[in-house]
Coordinates of C-alpha atoms and ligand atoms in Angstrom, one line a residue:
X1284 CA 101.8 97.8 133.9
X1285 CA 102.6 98.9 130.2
X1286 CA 100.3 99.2 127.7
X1287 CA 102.1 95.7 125.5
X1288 CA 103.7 93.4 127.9
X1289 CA 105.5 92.4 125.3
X1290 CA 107.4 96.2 125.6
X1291 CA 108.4 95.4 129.1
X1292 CA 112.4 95.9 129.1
X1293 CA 114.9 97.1 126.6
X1294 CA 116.5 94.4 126.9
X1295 CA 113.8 92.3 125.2
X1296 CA 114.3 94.4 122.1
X1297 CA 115.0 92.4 118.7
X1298 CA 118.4 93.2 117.7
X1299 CA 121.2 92.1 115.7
X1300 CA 122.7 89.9 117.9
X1301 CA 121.1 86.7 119.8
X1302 CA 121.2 86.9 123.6
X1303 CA 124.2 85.4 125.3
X1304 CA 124.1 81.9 127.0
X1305 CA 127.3 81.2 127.2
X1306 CA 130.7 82.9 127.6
X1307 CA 131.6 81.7 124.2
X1308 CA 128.6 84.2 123.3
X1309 CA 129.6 87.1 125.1
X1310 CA 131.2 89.7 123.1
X1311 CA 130.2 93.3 124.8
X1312 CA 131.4 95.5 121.8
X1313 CA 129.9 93.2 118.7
X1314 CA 127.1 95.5 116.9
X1315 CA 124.2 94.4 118.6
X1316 CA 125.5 93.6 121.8
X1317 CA 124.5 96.6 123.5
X1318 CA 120.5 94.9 123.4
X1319 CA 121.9 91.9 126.1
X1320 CA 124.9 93.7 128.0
X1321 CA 123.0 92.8 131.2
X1322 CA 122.9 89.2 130.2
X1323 CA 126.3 89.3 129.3
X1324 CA 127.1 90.6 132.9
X1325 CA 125.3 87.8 135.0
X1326 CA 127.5 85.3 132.6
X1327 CA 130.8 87.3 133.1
X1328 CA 130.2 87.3 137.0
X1329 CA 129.6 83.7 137.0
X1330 CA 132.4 82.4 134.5
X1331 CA 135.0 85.0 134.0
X1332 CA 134.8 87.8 136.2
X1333 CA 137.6 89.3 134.7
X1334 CA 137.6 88.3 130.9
X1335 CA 141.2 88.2 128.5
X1336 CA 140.7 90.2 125.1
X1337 CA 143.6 89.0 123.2
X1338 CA 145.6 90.8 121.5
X1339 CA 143.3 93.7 122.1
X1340 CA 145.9 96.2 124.6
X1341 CA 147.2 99.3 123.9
X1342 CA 150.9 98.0 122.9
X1343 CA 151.1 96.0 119.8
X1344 CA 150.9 92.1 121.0
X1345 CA 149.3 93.0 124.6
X1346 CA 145.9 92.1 125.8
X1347 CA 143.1 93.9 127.5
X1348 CA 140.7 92.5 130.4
X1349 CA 137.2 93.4 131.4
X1350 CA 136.4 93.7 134.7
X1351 CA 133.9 93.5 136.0
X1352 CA 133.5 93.3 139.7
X1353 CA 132.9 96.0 141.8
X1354 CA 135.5 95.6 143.8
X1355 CA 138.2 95.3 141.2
X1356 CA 136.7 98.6 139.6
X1357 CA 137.0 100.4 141.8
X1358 CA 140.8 99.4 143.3
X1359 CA 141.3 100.3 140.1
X1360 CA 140.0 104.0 140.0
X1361 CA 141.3 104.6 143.0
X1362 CA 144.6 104.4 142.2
X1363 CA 145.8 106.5 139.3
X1364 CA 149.4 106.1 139.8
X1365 CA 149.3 102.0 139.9
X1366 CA 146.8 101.9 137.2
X1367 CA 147.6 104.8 135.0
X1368 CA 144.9 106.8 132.3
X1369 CA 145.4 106.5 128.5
X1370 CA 145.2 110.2 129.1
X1371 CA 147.8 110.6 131.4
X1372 CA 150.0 108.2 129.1
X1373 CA 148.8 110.7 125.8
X1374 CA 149.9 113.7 128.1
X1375 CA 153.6 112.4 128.9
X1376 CA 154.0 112.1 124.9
X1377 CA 153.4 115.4 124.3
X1378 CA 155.0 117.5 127.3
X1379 CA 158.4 117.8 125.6
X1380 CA 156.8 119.3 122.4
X1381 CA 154.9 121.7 124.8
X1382 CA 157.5 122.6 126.9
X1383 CA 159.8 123.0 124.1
X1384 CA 157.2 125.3 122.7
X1385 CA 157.0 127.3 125.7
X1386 CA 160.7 127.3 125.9
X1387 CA 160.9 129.0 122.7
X1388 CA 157.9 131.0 123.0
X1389 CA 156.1 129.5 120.0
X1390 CA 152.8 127.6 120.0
X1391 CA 153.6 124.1 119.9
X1392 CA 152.6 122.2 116.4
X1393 CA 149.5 120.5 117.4
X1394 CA 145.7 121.1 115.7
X1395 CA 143.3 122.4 118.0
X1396 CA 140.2 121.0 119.8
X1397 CA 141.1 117.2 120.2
X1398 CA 144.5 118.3 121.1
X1399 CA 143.8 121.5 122.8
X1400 CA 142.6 119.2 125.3
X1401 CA 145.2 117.3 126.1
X1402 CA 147.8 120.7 125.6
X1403 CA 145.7 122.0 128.5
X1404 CA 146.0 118.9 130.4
X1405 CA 149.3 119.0 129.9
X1406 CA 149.9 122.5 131.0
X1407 CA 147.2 122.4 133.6
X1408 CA 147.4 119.2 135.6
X1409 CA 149.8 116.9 134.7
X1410 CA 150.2 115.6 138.3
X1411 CA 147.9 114.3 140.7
X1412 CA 148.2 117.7 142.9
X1413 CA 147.9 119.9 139.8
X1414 CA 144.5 117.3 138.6
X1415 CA 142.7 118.1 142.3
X1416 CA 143.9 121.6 141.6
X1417 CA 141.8 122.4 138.4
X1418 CA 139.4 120.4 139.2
X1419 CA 138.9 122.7 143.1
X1420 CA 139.3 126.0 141.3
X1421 CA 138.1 125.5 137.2
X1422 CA 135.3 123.4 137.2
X1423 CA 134.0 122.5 140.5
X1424 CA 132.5 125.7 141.0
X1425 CA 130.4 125.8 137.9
X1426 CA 129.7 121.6 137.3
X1427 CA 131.1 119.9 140.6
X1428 CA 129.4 121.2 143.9
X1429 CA 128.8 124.8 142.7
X1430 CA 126.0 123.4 140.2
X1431 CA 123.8 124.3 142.7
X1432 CA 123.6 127.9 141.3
X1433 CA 122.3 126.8 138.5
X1434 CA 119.2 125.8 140.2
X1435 CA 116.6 128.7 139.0
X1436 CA 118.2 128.0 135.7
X1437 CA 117.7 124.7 135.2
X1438 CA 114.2 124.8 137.1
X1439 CA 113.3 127.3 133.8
X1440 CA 114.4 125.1 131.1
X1441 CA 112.9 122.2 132.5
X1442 CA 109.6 123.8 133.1
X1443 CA 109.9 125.8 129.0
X1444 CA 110.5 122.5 127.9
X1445 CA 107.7 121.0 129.8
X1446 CA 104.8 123.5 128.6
X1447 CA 105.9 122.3 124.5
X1448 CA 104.2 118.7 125.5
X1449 CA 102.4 118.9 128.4
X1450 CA 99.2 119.2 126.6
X1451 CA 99.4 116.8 124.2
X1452 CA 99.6 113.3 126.2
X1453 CA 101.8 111.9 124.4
X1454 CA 105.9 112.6 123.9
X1455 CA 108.9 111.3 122.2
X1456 CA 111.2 111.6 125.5
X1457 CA 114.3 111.8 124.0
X1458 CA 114.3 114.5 121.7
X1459 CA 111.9 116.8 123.8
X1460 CA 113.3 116.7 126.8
X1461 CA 116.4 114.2 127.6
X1462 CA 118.1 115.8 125.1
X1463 CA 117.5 119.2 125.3
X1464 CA 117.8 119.5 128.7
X1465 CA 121.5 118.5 129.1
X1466 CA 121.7 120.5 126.0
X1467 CA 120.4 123.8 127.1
X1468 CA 122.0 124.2 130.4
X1469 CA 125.1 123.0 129.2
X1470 CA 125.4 125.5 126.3
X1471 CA 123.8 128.5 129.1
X1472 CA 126.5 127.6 131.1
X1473 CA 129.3 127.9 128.8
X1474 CA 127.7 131.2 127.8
X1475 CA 127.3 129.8 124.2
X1476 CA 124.4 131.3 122.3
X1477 CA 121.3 129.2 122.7
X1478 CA 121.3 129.2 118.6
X1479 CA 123.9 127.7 118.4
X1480 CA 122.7 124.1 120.1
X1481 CA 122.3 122.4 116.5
X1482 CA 125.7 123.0 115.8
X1483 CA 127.1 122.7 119.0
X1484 CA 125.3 119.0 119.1
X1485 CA 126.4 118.1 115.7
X1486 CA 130.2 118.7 117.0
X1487 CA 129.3 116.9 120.1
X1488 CA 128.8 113.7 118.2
X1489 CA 132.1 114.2 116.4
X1490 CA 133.8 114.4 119.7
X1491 CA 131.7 111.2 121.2
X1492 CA 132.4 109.2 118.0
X1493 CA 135.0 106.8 119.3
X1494 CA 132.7 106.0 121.9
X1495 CA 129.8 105.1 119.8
X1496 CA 130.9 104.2 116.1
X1497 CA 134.6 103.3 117.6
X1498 CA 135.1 99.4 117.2
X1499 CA 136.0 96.7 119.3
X1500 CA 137.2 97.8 122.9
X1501 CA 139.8 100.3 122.3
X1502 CA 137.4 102.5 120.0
X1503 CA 139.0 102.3 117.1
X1504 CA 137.7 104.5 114.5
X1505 CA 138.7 104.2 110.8
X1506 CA 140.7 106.5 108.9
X1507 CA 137.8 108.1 106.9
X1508 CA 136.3 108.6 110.5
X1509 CA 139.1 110.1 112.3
X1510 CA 139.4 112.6 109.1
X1511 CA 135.7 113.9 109.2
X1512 CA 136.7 113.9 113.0
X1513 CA 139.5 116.1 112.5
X1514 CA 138.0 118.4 110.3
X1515 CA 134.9 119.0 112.4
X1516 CA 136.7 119.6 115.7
X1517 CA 138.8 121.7 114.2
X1518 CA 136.1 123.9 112.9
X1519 CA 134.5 123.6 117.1
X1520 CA 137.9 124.6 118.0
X1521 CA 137.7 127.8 115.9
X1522 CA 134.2 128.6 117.2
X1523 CA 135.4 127.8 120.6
X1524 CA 138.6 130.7 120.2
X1525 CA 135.9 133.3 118.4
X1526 CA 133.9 132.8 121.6
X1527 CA 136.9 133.3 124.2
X1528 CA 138.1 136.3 122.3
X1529 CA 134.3 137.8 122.2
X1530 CA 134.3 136.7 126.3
X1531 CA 137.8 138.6 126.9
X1532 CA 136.3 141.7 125.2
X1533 CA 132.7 141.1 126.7
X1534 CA 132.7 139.1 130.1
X1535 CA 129.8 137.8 130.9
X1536 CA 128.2 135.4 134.0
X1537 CA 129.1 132.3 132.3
X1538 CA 132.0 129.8 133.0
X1539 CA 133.9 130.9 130.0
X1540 CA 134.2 134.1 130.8
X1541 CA 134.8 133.0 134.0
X1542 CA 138.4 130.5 132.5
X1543 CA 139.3 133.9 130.6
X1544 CA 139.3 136.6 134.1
X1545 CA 140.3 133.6 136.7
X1546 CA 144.1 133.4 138.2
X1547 CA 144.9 129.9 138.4
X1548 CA 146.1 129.8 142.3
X1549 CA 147.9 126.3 141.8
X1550 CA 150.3 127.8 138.5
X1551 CA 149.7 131.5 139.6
X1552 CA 148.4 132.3 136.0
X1553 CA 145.7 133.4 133.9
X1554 CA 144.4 130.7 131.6
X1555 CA 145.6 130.8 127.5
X1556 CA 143.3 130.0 124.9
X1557 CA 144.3 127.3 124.0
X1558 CA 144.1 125.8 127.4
X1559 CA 140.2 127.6 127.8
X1560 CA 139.5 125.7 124.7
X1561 CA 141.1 122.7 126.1
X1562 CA 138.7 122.9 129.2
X1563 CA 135.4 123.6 127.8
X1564 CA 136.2 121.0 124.6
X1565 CA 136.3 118.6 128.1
X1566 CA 132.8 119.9 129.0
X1567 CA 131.1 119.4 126.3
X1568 CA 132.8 116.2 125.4
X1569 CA 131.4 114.7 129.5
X1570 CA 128.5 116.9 129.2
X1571 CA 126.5 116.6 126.2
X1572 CA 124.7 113.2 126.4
X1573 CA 125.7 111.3 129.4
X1574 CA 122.9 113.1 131.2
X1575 CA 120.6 112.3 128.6
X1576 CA 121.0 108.8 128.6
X1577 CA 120.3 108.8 132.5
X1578 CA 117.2 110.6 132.4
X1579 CA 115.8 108.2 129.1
X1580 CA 116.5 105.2 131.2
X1581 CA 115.0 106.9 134.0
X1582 CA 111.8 107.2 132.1
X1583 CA 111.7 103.4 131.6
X1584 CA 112.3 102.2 134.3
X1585 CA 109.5 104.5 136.0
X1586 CA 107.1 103.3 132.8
X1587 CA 108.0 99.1 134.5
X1588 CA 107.3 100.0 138.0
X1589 CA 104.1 102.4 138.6
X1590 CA 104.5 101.9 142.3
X1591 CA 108.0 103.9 141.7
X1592 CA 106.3 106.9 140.1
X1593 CA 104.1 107.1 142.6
X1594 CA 106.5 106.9 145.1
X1595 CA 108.5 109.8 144.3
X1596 CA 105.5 112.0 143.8
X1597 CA 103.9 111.2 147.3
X1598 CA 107.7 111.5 148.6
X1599 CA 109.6 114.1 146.8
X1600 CA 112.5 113.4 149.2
X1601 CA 113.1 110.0 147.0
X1602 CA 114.2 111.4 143.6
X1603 CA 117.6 111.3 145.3
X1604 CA 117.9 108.0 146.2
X1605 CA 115.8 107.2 142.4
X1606 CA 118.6 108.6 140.8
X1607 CA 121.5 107.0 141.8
X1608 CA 119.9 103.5 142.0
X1609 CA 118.4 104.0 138.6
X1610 CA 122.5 105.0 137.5
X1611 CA 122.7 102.1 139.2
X1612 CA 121.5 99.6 137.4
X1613 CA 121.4 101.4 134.1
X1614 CA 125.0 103.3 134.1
X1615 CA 125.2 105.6 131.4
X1616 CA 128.6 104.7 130.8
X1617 CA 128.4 101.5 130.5
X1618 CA 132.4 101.1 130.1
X1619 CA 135.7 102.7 129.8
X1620 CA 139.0 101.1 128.3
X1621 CA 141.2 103.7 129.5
X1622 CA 143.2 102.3 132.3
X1623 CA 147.0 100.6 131.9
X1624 CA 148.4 98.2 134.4
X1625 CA 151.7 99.5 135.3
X1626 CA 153.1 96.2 136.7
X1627 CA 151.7 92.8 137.0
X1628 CA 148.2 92.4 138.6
X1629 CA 146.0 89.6 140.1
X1630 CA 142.5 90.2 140.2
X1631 CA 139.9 87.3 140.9
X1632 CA 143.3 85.1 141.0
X1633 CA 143.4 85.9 137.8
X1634 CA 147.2 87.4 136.5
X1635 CA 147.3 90.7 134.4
X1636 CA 150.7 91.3 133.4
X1637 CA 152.2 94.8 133.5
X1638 CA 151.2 97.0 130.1
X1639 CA 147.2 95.7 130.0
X1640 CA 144.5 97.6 128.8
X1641 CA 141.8 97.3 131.4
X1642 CA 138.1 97.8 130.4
X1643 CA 136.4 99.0 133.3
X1644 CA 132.9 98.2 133.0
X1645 CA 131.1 100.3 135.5
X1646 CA 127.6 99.0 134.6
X1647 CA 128.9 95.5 135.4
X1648 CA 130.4 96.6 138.5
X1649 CA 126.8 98.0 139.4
X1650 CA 125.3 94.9 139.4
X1651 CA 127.4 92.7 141.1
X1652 CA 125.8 90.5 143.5
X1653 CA 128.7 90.2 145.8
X1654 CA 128.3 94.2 146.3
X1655 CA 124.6 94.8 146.1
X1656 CA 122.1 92.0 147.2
X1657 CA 119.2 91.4 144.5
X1658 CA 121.2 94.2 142.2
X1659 CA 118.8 94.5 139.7
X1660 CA 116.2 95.7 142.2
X1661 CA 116.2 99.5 142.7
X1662 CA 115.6 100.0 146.4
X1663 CA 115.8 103.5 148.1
X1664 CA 116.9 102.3 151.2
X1665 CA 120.3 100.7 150.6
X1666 CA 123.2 101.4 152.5
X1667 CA 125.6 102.9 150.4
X1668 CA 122.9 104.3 147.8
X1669 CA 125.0 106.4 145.5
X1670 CA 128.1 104.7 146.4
X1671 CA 127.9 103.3 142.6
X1672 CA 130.6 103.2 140.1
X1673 CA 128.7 105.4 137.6
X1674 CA 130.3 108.7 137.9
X1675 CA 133.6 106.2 138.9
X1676 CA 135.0 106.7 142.2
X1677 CA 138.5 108.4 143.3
X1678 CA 140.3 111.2 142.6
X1679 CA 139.3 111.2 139.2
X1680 CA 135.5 110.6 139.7
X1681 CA 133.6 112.6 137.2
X1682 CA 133.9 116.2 137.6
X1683 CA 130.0 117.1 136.1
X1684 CA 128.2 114.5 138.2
X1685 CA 127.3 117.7 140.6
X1686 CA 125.7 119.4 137.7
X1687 CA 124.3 115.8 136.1
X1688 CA 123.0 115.1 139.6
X1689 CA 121.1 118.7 140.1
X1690 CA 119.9 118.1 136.5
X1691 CA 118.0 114.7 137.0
X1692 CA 117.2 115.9 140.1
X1693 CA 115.1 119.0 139.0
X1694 CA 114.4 117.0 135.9
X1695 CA 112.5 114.5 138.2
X1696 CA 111.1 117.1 140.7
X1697 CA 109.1 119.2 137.7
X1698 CA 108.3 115.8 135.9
X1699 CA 107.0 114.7 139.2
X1700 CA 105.0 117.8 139.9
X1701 CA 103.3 118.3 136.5
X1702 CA 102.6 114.6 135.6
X1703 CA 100.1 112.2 137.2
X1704 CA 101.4 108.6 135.5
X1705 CA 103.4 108.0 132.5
X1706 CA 103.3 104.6 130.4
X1707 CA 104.7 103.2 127.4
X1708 CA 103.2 104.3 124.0
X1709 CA 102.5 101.8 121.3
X1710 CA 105.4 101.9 118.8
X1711 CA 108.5 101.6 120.3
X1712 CA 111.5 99.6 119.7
X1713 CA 113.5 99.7 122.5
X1714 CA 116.6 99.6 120.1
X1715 CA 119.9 101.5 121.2
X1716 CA 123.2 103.3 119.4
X1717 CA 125.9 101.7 119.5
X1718 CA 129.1 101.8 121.1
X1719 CA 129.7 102.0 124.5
X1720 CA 127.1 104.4 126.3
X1721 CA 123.4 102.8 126.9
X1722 CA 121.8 105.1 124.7
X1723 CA 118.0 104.4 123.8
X1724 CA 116.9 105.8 120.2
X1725 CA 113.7 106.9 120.9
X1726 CA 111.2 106.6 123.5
X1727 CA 107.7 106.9 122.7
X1728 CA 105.5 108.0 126.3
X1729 CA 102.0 108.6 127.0
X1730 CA 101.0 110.4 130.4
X1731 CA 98.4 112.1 132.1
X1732 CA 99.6 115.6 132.9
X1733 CA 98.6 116.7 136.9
X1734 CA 95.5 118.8 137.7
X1735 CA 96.8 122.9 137.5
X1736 CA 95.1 124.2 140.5
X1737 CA 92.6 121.4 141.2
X1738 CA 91.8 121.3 137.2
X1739 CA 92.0 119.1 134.8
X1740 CA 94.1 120.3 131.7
X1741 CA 92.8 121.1 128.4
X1742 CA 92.5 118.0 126.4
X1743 CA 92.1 115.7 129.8
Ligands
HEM420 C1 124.9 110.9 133.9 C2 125.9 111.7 133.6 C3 127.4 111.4 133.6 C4 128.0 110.2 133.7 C5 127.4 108.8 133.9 C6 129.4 110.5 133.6 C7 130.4 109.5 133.8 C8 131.7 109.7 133.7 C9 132.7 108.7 133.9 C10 132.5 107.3 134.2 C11 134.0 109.3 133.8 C12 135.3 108.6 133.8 C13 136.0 108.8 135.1 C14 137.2 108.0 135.3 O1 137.9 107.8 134.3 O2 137.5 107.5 136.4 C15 133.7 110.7 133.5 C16 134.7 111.6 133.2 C17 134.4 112.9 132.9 N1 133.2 113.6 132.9 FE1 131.4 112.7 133.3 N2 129.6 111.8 133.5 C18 128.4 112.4 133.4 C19 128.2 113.8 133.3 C20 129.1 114.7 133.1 C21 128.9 116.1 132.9 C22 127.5 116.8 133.0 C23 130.1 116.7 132.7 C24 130.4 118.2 132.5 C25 129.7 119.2 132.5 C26 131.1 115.7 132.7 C27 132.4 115.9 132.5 C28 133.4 114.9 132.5 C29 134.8 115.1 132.2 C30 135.4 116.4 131.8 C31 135.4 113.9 132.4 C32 136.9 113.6 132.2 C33 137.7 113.8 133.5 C34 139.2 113.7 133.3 O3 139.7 114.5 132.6 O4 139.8 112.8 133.9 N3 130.4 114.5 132.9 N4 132.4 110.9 133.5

């Protein structure tokens, strides 16, 4: 057990807002509310399995829903022409401009970074065809099934970071190794110089802002917010060109080089800037944190159960199945409102006219007991384990959940190897950021680092 009872799960954390009880009490995007989502769930599977936001939709006057059955979810993802992305929506606003650009053989009139994302959508898979496309020949083979070569990599960042703690019994999780981690590979993958992290991180939370300071369930951010926003990614997007124009003159082995040499089969072209930009803005936008997240909750959830510790070091075969149930009952992304209804809807008997916003809410999805008998319970052996809505599902399931899942998986193998137990340390809140990703402040550990060759470590 921990070392204060009192410690035992996050959700147990003072906060700002009073647990739920009631439906009347359940507001999932209220400051605060991030401390009782999982309440919130049991009452929303009971009472209003999918739960009318008034006047909250995209179009002026329309309302959004949260589902949050597993089921619903994922009819939902599955379908991207019935239930259509923001994205895809943002995309057909734009084209003409593009187009009309490209016509005229001008750039179109559109800042970079934020946009550059949505210009390369627009160029590079605005259909479903062109979507399965980028995703087979751009990024699967560096963060979708080719992660794998990243292996000996990731193995050596884990194992550097590692050594800074190991003998000092004691670590704050987060910052010494969930967030590096994701951090360092990401960036070595890009090709980005490894100096460059602070900054890169410091844009990476001006990219994620609408999806932790972003209010209510559309995101909004204010106007002072989207300006600092502007101004930041703009100066990422200009860092982001230097370093494609350094990768045309220098190729490296790194996935931007790789965007700057590669023909692009499915258009039978080389990639622009812009559109590179575009691309690896997407990266680091999915990339960043989500994995960091997974691996802090990880930690907790292994600092409740000793038995599961244990487990996966007599049985290294587990970390796989640990992994996706612990995304399972503690999805990173806890939610996404980025799906429209294109004509009227029932779900749960419940009607959704044509033009919703739908909140997906993948962590509620998780924990569903219709779909996953005793669902808070993390149990290797289920049928389907991985079949979770974490990553979503479909065609546009996310494309890094290779690299995340060879990430936590080494993560877990070296943490595994080179430490015996971990618990709680005194001190720790269990408080978390707001917004819309379960993200844990800080996490305070001790532990009791393995024998090196039959010895005990210094310090032991
Ligand atoms: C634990 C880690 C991660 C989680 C939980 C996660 C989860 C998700 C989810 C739920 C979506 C939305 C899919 C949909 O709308 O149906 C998504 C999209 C995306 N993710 Fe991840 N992700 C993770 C890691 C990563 C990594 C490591 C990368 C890249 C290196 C990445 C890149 C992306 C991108 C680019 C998209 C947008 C795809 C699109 O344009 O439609 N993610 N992710």
């Amino acid at each position: 057990m921990t070392s204060d009872d009192s410690q035992k799960t996050p959700n147990h954390a003072l906060s700002a807002m009073q647990c739920p009880v009631s439906l009347d009490d359940v507001d999932l995007f209220g400051p605060g509310s991030q401390e009782h989502w999982y309440e919130a769930y049991e009452i929303l599977h009971a009472e209003a399995p999918v739960h009318r936001l008034p006047g909250e939709g995209f179009a002026p006057g329309s309302d959004a829903f949260v589902l949050s059955k597993y089921s619903d979810i994922a009819r939902v993802v599955k379908d991207p022409e019935r239930f259509r992305t923001l994205l895809t929506v943002a995309i057909d606003a734009i084209r003409p401009a593009i187009e009309e650009a490209n016509q005229a053989g001008t750039k179109p009139e559109l800042p970079p970074a934020m946009n550059a994302m949505i210009v390369s959508m627009a160029t590079l898979r605005p259909t479903q065809e062109l979507y399965r496309a980028h995703r087979q020949e751009l990024t699967d083979p560096w963060v979708g099934p080719g992660a794998t070569r990243h292996t000996a990599m990731i193995t050596r960042v884990a194992d550097e970071l590692l050594d800074r703690w190991i003998e000092r019994g004691q670590v704050e999780f987060i910052s010494e190794f969930a967030r590096p981690l994701p951090q360092i590979v990401l960036a070595t993958i890009l090709g980005f110089p490894l100096e460059d992290i602070p900054q890169l991180a410091e844009w990476g939370t001006f990219q994620v802002m609408p999806f932790v300071y972003g209010k209510g369930p559309r995101n909004k951010l204010s106007r002072e917010q989207m300006a600092s926003q502007a101004e930041a990614l703009e100066a990422f997007g200009h860092y982001v060109e230097d370093q494609v124009a350094e990768k045309r003159r220098r190729p490296q082995d790194d996935m931007i080089s790789f965007l700057t040499k590669v023909t692009y089969q499915a258009l039978g072209r080389k990639l622009s800037d812009v559109e590179i930009i575009g691309v690896v803005y997407a990266m680091v936008l999915g990339g960043l944190e989500t994995t960091q997240y997974a691996l802090a909750e990880q930690a907790q959830l292994v600092c409740e159960d000793a038995n599961l510790y244990q487990e996966l070091r007599t049985d290294p075969s587990r970390v796989r199945p640990f992994i996706e149930e612990t995304m399972r009952v503690r999805a990173p992304t806890q939610g996404l409102s980025t799906r429209l209804t294109t004509r009227d809807e029932v779900f749960q008997g419940v009607h959704v006219p044509e033009g919703s916003l739908l909140h997906i809410r993948f962590a509620a999805g998780n924990v569903d007991p219709e779909e996953y008998a005793c669902p808070h319970e993390i149990q290797f052996d289920r049928k389907r384990v991985g079949g979770h809505l974490s990553f979503s599902q479909g065609p546009r399931t996310c494309p890094g959940a290779g690299l995340s899942r060879v990430e936590q998986t080494i993560a877990w193998s070296r943490l595994t190897e080179r430490i015996e137990r971990f618990r709680y340390a005194p001190g720790n809140k269990f408080l978390h950021q707001p917004g819309i990703m379960l993200g844990t402040l800080e996490l305070l550990l001790d532990f009791d680092a393995a024998p090196v060759n039959g010895q005990n470590r210094p310090g032991e």
